[in-house]
Tab-separated table of C-alpha atoms in Angstrom:
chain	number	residue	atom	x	y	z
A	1	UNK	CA	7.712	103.942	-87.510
A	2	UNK	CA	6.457	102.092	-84.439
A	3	UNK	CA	8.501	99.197	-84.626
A	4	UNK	CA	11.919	99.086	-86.289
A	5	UNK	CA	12.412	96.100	-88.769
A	6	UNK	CA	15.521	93.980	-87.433
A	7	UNK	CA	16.207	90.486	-88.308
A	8	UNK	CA	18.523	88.447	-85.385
A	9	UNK	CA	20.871	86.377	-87.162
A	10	UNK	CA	22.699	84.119	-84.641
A	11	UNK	CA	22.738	86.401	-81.987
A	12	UNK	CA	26.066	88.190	-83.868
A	13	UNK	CA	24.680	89.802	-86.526
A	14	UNK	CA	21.567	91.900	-86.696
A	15	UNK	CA	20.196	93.055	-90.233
A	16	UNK	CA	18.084	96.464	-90.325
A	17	UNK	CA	16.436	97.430	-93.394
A	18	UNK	CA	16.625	101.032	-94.291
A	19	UNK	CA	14.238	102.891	-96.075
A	20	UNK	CA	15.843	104.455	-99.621
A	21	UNK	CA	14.698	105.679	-102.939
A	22	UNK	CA	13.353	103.628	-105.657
A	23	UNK	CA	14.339	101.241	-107.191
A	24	UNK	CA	15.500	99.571	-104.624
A	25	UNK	CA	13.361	100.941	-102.066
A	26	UNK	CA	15.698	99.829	-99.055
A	27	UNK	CA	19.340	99.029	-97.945
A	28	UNK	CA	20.713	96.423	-95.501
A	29	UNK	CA	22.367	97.909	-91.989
A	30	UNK	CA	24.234	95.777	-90.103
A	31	UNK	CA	24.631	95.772	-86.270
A	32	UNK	CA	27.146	94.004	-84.686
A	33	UNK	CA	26.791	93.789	-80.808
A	34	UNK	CA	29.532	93.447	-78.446
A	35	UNK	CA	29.858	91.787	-75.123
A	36	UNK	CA	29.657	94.803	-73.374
A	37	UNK	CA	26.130	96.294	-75.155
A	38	UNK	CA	27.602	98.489	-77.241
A	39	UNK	CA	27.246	98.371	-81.203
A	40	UNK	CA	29.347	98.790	-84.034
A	41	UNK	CA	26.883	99.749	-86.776
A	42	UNK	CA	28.014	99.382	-90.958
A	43	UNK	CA	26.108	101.259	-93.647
A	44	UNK	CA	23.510	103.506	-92.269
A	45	UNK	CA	21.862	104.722	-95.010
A	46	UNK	CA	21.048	107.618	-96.801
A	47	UNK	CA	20.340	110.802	-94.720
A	48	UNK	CA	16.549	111.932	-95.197
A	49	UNK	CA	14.160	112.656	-92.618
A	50	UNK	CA	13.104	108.823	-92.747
A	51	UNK	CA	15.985	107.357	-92.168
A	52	UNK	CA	17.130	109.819	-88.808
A	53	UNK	CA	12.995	108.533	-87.465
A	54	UNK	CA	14.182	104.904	-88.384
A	55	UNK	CA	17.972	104.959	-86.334
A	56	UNK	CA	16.170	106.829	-83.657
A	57	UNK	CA	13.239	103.725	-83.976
A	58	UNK	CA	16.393	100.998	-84.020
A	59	UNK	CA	17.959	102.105	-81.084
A	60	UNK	CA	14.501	102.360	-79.074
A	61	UNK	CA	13.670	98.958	-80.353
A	62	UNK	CA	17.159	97.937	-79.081
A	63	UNK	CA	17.234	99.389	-75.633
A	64	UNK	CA	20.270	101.669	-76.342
A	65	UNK	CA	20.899	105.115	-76.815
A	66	UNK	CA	23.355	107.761	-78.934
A	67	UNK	CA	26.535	107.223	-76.906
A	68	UNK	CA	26.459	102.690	-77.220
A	69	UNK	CA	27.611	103.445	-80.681
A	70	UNK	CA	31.136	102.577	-80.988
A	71	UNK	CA	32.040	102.687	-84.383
A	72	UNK	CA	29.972	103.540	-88.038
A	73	UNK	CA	31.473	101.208	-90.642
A	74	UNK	CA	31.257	101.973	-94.588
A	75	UNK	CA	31.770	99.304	-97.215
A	76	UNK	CA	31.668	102.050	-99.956
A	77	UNK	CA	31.358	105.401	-100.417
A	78	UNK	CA	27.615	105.468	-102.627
A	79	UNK	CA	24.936	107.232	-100.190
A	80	UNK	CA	22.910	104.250	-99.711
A	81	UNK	CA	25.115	103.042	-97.457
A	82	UNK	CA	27.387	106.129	-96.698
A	83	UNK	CA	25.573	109.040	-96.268
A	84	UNK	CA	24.081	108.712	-92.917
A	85	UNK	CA	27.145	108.533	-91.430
A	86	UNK	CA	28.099	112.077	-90.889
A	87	UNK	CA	24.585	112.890	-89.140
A	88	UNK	CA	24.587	109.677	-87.257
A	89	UNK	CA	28.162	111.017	-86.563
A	90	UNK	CA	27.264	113.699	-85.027
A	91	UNK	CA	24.627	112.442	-82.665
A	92	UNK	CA	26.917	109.598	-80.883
A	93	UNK	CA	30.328	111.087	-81.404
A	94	UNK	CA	31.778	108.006	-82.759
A	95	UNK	CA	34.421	107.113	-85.329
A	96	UNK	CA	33.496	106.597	-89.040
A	97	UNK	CA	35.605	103.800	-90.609
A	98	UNK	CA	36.342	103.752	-94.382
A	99	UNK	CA	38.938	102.903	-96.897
A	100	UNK	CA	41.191	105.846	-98.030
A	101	UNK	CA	40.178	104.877	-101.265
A	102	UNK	CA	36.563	104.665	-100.872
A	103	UNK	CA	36.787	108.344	-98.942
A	104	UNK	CA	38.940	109.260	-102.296
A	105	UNK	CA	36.367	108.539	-104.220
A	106	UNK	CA	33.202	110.088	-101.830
A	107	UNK	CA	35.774	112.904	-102.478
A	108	UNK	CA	35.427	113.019	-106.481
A	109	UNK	CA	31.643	112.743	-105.791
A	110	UNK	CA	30.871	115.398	-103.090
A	111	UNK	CA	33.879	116.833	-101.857
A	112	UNK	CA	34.133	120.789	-101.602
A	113	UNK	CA	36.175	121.104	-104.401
A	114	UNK	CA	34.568	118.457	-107.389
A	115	UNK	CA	33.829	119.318	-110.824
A	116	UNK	CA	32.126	115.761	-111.414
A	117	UNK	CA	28.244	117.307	-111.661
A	118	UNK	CA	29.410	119.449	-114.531
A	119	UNK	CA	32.158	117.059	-116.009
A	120	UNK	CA	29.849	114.018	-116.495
A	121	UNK	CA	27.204	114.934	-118.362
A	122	UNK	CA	29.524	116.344	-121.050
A	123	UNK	CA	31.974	112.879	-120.836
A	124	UNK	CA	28.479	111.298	-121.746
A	125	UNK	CA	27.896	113.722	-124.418
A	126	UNK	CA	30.958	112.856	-125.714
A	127	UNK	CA	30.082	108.802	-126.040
A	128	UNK	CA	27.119	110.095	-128.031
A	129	UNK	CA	23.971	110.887	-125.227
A	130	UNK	CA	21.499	112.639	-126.369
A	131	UNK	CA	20.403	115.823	-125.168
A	132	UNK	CA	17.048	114.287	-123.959
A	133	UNK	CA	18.944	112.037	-121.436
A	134	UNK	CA	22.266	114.112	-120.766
A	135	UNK	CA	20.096	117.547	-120.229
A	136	UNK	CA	19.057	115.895	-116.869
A	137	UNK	CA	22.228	114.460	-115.414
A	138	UNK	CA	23.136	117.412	-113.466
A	139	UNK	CA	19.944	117.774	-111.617
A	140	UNK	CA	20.270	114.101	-110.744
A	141	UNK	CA	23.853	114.049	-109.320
A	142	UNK	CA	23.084	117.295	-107.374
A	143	UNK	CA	19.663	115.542	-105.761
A	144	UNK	CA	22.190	113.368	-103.615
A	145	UNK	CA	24.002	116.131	-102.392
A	146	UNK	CA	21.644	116.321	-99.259
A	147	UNK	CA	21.888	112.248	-98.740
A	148	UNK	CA	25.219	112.684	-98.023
A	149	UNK	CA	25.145	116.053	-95.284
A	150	UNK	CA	26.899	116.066	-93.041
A	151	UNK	CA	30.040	114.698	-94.702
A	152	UNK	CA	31.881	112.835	-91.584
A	153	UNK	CA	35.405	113.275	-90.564
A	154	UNK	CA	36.616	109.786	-91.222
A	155	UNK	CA	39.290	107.221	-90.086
A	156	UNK	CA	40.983	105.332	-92.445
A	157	UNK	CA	40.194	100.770	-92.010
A	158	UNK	CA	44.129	99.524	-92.359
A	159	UNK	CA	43.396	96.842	-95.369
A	160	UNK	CA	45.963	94.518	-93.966
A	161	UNK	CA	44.852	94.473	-90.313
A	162	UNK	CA	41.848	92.386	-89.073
A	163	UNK	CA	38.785	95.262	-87.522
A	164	UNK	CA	36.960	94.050	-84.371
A	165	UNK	CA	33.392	94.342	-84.183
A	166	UNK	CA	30.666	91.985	-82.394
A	167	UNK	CA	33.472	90.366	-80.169
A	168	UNK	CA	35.253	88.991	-82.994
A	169	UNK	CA	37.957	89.552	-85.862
A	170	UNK	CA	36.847	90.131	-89.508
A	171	UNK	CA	39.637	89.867	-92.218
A	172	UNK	CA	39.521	93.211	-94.696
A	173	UNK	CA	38.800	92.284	-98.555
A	174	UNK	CA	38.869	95.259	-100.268
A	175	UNK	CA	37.857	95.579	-104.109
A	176	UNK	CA	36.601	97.410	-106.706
A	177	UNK	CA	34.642	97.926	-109.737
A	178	UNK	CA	31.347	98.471	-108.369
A	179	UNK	CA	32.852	101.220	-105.819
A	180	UNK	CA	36.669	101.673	-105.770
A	181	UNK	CA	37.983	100.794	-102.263
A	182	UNK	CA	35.233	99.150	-101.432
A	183	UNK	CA	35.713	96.618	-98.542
A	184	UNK	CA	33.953	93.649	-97.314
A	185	UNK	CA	34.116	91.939	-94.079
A	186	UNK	CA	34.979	87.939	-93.501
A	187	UNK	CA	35.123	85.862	-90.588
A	188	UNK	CA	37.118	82.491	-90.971
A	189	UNK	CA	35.039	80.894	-87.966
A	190	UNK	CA	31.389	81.421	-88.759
A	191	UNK	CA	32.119	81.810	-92.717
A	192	UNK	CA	30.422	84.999	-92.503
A	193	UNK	CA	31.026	87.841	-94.776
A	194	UNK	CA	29.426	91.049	-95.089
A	195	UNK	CA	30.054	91.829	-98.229
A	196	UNK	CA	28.356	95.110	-99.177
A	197	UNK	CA	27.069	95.236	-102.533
A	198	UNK	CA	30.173	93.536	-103.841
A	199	UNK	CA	27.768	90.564	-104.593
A	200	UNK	CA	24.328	90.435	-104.197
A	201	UNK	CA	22.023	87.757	-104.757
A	202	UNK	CA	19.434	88.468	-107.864
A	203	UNK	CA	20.926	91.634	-108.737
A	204	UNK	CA	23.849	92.386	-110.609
A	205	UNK	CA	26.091	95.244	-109.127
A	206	UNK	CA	26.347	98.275	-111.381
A	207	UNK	CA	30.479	98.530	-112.788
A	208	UNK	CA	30.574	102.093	-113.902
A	209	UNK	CA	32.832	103.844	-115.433
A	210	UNK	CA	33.479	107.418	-114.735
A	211	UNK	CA	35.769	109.972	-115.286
A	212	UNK	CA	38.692	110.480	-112.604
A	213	UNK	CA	38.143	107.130	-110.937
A	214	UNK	CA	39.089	103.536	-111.752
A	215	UNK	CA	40.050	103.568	-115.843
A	216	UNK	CA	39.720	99.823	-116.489
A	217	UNK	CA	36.361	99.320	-112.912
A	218	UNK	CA	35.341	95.890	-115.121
A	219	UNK	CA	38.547	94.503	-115.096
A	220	UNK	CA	38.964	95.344	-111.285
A	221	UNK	CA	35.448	94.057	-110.160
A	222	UNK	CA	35.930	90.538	-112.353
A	223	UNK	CA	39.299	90.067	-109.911
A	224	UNK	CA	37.274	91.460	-107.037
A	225	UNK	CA	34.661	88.745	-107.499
A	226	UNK	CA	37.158	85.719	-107.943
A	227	UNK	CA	39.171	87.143	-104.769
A	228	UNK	CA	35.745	87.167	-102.704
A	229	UNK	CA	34.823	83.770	-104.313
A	230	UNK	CA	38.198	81.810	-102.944
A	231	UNK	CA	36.504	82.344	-99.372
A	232	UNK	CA	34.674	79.365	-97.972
A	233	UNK	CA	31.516	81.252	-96.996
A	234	UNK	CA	28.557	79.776	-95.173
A	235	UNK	CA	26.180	82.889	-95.353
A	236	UNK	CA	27.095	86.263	-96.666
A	237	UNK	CA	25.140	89.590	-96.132
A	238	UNK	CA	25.002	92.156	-98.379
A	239	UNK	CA	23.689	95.621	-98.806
A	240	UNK	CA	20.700	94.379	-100.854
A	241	UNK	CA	17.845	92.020	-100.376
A	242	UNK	CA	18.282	89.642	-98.201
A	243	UNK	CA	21.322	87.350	-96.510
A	244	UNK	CA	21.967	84.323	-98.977
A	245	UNK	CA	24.171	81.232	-99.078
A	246	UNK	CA	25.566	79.710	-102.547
A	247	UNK	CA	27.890	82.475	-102.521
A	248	UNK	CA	30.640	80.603	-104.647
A	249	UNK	CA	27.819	79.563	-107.234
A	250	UNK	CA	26.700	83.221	-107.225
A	251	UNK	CA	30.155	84.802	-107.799
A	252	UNK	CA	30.123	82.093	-110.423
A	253	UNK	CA	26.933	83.533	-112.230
A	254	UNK	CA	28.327	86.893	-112.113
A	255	UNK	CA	31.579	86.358	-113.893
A	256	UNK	CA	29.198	84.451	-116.074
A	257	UNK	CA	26.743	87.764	-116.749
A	258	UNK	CA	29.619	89.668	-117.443
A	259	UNK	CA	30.803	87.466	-120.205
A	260	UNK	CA	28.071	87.278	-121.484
A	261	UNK	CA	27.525	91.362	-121.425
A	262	UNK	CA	31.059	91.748	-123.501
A	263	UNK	CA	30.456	89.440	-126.003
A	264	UNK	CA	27.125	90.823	-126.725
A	265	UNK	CA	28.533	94.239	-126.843
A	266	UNK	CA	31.234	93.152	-128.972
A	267	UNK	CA	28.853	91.500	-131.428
A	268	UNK	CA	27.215	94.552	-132.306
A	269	UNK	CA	30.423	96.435	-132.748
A	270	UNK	CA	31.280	93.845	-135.465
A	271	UNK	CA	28.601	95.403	-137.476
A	272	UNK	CA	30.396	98.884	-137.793
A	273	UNK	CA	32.014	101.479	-134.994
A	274	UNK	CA	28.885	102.989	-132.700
A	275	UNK	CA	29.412	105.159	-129.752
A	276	UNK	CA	28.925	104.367	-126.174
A	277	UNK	CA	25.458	105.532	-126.342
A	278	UNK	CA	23.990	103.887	-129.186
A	279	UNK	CA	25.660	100.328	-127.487
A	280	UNK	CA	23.806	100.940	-124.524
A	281	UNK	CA	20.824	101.775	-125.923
A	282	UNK	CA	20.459	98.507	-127.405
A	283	UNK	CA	21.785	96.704	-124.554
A	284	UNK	CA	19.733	98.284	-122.324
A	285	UNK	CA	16.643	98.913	-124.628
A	286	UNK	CA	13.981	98.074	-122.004
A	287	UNK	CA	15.037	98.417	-118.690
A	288	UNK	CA	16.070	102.307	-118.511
A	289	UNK	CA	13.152	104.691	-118.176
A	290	UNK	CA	14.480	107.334	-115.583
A	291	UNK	CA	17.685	109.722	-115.598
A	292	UNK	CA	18.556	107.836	-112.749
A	293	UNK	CA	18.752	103.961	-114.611
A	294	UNK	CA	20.257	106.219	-117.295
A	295	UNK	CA	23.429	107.011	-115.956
A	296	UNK	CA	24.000	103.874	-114.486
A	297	UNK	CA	23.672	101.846	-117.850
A	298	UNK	CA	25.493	104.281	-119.666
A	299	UNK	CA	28.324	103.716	-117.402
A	300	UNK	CA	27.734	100.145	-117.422
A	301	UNK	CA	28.422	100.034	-121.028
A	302	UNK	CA	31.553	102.306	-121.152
A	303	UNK	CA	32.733	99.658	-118.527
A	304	UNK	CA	32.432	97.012	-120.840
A	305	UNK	CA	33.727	98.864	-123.618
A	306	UNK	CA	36.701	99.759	-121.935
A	307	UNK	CA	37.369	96.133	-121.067
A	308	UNK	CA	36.684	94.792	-124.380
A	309	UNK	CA	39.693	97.341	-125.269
A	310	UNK	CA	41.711	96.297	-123.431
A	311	UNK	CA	41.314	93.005	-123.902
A	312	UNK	CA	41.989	94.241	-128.180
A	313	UNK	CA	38.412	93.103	-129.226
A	314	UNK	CA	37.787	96.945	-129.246
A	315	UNK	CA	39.487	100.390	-130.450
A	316	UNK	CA	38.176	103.885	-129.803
A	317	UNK	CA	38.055	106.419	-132.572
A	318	UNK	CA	37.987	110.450	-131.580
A	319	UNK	CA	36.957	112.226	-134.237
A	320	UNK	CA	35.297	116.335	-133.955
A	321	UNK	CA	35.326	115.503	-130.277
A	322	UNK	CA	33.215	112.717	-130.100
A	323	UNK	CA	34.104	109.221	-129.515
A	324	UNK	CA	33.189	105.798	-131.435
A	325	UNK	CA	33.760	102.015	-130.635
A	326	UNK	CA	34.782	99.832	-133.308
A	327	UNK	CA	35.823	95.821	-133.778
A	328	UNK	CA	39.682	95.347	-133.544
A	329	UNK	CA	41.588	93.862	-136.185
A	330	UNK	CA	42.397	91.078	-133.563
A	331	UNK	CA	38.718	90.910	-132.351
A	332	UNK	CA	38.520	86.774	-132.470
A	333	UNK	CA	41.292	86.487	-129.860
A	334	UNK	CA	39.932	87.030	-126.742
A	335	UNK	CA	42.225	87.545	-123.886
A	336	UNK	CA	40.944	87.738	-120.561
């Protein structure tokens, strides 16, 4: 990389796009200069050999060196935009910033102790995955294990304080859903907010459900979105594609999607109880082709399913150790 790819945004923001795996092929960095030439830098990355060329290409580009790092920021703890941070870390000496929630939840995913790589693929077995699809979920949660070396020794973001960075005050907003504790970044006098990949523009977050973390994620990322949407916002950033106004119209669409996403999910359990994985094999019919898109639309859908219980358009029935969805008795009141 001769040249790093950084895009000025009045002067106080800078956007740096960070090579990733497919599908998405790249995440947004932010850098946030202060007066004094030092940089408070939020989600790095993944760590791979391309990403350590393309900091050490950013800060060449920039003029600055290891030790203007002040602070690494983390919206949320998936290694897109966390796992850099320990090797980036360890090169300037700097403090990592994160939720205690978020960290929680890096925790459940890669900490020393987690059974998650062996626990999932049998919770998915349970909803019904097949053996084709669930035989390969192990592999694939243990391939981000080196994305996310070194893990960083972290400092925990106080939710109710504003965090300074670029020379001015940002006001916390931490939600959930899509990552629980995940925390977004508004200022009141630009209408700025970093926002992560609480909302993105043209692509809908991924709510998952998993086992350990947030029971009821839908629920919690429908309140996250209409918290985020009560903010007067001029232009938000997020961790994926590119910085977009409308905000308020695309919070709106979201809710929307999701809506949408329940009742279709509820419609087919009105023709007789299925399990998780036959649901999400018709909702997501087309689109999943890789272990990868796999997991993240089978969690998708026991998302939704969990919300439509507990909204009582949905009951779960156990039975020989497997679970089934079926159409509540009270299915045509819908209580959101």
């Amino acid at each position: 990389m001769s040249k790093a790819d950084i895009t000025s945004w009045d002067e106080n923001i800078l956007q740096v796009s960070v090579p990733m795996d497919s599908p998405l092929r790249q995440v947004n960095s932010y850098i946030l200069p202060d007066e004094d030439g030092r940089i408070t830098i939020i989600d790095p990355g993944p760590r791979s050999p391309e990403t350590e060329k393309c900091w050490r290409a950013i800060l060449q580009e920039l003029g600055l060196s290891w030790k203007d790092v002040r602070d690494i920021v983390v919206t949320h703890h998936h290694p897109d935009h966390y796992g850099l941070a320990g090797w980036l870390q360890s090169q300037t000496g700097c403090k990592v910033w994160v939720t205690e929630r978020a960290y929680a939840e890096a925790m459940l995913m890669w900490g020393s102790n987690t059974d998650i790589n062996e626990v999932l693929p049998l919770y998915f077995i349970r909803h019904g995955m097949s053996e084709e699809w669930s035989s390969g979920i192990k592999a694939h949660l243990e391939s981000f294990d080196a994305q996310v070396e070194p893990q960083p020794v972290v400092t925990y973001l106080n939710e109710v304080q504003p965090f300074g960075m670029g020379g001015r005050e940002w006001k916390l907003i931490v939600t959930g859903g899509h990552a629980p504790g995940h925390v977004s970044f508004y200022h009141a006098g630009s209408g700025q907010m970093i926002c992560g990949d609480a909302v993105l523009p043209q692509i809908s977050p991924n709510v998952s459900l998993l086992p350990g973390s947030d029971p009821q994620p839908l629920q919690t990322f429908l309140q996250g979105l209409r918290e985020l949407g009560s903010y007067p916002v001029s232009m938000a950033f997020p961790g994926h594609r590119e910085p977009f106004m409308g905000f308020a119209h695309r919070v709106s669409s979201l809710l929307a999607h999701h809506e949408e996403r329940l009742d279709a999910a509820a419609a087919l359990l009105a023709n007789g109880p299925l399990s998780g994985f036959a649901v999400c094999e018709i909702l997501f019919r087309s689109r999943v082709t890789t272990v990868h898109q796999m997991r993240f639309a089978m969690s998708e859908t026991l998302a939704h399913l969990a919300e439509l219980m507990r909204r009582e358009r949905a009951v779960m029935i156990e039975a020989d150790g497997a679970i089934l969805f079926a159409a509540s008795e009270s299915a045509g009141d819908h209580v959101s």
